[in-house]
Coordinates of N, CA and C in Angstrom, one line a residue:
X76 N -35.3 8.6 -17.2 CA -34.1 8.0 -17.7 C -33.5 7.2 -16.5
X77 N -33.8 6.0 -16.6 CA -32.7 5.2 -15.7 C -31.0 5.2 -15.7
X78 N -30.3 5.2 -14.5 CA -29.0 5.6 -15.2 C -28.8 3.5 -15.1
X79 N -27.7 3.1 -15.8 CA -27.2 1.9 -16.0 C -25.6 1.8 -15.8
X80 N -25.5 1.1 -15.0 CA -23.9 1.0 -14.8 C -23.5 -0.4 -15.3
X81 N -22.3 -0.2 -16.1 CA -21.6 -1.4 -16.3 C -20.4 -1.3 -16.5
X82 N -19.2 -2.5 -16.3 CA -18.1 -2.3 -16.5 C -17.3 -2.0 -17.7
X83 N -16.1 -1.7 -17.5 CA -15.6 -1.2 -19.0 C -14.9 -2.7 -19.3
X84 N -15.3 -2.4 -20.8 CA -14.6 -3.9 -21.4 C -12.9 -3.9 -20.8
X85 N -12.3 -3.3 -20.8 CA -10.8 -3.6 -20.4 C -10.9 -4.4 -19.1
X86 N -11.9 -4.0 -18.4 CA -11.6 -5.3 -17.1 C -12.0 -6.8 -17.2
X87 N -12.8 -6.8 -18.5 CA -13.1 -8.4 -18.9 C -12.2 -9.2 -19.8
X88 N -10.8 -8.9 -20.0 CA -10.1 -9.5 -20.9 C -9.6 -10.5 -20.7
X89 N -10.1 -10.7 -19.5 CA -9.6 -12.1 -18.7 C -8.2 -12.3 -18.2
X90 N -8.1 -14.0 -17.7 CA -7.0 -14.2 -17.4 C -5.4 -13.5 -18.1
X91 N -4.6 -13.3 -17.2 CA -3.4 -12.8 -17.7 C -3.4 -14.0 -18.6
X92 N -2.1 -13.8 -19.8 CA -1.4 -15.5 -20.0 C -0.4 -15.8 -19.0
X93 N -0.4 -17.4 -19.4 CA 0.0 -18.5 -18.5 C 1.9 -18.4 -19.1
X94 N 2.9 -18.7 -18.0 CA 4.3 -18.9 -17.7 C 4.6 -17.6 -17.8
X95 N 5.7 -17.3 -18.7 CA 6.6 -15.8 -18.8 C 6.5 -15.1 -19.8
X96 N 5.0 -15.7 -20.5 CA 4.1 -14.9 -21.5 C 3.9 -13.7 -21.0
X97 N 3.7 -13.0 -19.3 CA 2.8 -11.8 -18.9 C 4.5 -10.3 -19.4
X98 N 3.8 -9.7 -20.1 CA 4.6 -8.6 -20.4 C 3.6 -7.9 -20.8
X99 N 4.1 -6.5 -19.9 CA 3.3 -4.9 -19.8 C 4.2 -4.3 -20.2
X100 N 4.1 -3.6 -21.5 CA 4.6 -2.6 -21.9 C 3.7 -1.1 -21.7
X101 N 4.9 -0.3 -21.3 CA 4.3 1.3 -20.8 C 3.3 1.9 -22.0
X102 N 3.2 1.3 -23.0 CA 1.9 1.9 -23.8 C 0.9 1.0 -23.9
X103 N 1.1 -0.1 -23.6 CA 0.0 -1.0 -23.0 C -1.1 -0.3 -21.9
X104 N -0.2 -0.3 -20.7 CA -0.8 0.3 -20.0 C -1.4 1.7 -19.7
X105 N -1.0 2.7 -21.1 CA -1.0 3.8 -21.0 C -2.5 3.5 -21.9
X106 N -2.5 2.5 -22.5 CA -3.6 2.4 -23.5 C -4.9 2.2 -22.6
X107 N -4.9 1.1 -21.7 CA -5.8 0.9 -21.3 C -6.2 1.9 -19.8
X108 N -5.1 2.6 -19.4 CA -5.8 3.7 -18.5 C -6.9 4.9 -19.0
X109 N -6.3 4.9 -20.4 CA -7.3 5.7 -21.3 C -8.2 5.2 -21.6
X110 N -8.4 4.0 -21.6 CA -9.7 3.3 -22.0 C -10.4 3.3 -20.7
X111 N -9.9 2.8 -19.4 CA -10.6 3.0 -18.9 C -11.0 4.5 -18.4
X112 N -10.4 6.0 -18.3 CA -10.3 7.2 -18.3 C -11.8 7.6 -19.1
X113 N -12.0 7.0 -20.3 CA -12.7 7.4 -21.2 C -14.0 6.8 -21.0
X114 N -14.0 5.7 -20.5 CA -15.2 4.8 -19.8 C -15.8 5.2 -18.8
X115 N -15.1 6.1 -17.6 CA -15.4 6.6 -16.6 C -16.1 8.2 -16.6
X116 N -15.2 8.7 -17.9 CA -15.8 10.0 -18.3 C -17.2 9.9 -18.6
X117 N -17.5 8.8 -19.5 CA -18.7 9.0 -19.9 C -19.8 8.8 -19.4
X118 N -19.8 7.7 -18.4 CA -20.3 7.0 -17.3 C -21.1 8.8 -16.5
X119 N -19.8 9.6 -16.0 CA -19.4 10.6 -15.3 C -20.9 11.8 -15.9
X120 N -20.5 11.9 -17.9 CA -21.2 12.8 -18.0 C -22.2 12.2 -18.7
X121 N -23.3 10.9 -18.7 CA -24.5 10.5 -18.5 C -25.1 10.5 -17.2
X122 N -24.8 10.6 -15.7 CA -24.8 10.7 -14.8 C -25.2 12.3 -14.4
X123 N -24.3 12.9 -14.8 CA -24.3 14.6 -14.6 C -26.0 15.1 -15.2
X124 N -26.1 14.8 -16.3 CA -26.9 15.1 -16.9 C -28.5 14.0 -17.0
X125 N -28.4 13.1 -15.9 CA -29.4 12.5 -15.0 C -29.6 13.6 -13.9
X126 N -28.8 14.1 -13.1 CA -28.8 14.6 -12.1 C -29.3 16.3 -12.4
X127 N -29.1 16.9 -13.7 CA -29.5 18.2 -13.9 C -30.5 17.8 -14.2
X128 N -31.9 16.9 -15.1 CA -33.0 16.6 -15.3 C -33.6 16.6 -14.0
X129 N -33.0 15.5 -13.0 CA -34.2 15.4 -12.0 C -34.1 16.9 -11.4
X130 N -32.8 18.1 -11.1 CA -33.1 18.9 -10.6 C -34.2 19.5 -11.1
X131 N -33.6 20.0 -12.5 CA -35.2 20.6 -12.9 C -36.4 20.0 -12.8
X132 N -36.5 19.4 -13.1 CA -38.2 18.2 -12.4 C -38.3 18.7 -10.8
X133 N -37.4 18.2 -10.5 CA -37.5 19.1 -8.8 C -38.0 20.8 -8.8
X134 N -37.6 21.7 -9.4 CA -37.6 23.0 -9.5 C -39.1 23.1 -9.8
X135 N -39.6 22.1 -10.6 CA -40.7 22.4 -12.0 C -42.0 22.0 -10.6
X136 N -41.5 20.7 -9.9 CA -42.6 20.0 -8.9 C -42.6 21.5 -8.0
X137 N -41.7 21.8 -7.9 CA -41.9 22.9 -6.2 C -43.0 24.4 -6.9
X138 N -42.6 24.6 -8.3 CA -43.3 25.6 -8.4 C -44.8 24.9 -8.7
X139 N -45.2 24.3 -9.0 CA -46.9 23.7 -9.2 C -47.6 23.7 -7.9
X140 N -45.9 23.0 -7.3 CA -46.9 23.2 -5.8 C -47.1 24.3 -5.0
X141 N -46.0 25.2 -5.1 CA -46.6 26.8 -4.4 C -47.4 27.4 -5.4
X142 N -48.0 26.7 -6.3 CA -49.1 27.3 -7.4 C -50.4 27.0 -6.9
X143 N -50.4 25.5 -6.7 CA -51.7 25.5 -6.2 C -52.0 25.2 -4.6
X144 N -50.5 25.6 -3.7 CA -50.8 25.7 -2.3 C -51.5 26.8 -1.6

């Protein structure tokens, strides 16, 4: 399993708008910390569960080899 990293769509939404168009409302931003929170979680546990395969693969290689050392 290769792991793949990419970014979360919230950071591609592009330019702010242009004059006195830019307004952040506190659920705005509460929305998209969660988006990004939830992007990172999962990122977090495909990753985790890359890293408990290769252990075992690791575990599985060491015993074959004190098998046939």
């Amino acid at each position: 399993m290769e792991a793949t990293f990419a970014f979360s769509p919230s950071i591609w939404r592009g330019p702010p708008p242009q004059g006195g168009q830019i307004k952040f409302t506190i659920a705005d931003t509460l929305e998209r910390i969660k988006e990004e929170f939830n992007f990172i979680q999962a990122q977090y546990h495909s990753l985790k569960l890359e890293c408990e395969k290769l252990a075992s693969e690791k575990t599985e290689m060491q015993r074959h080899y004190v098998m046939h050392a």
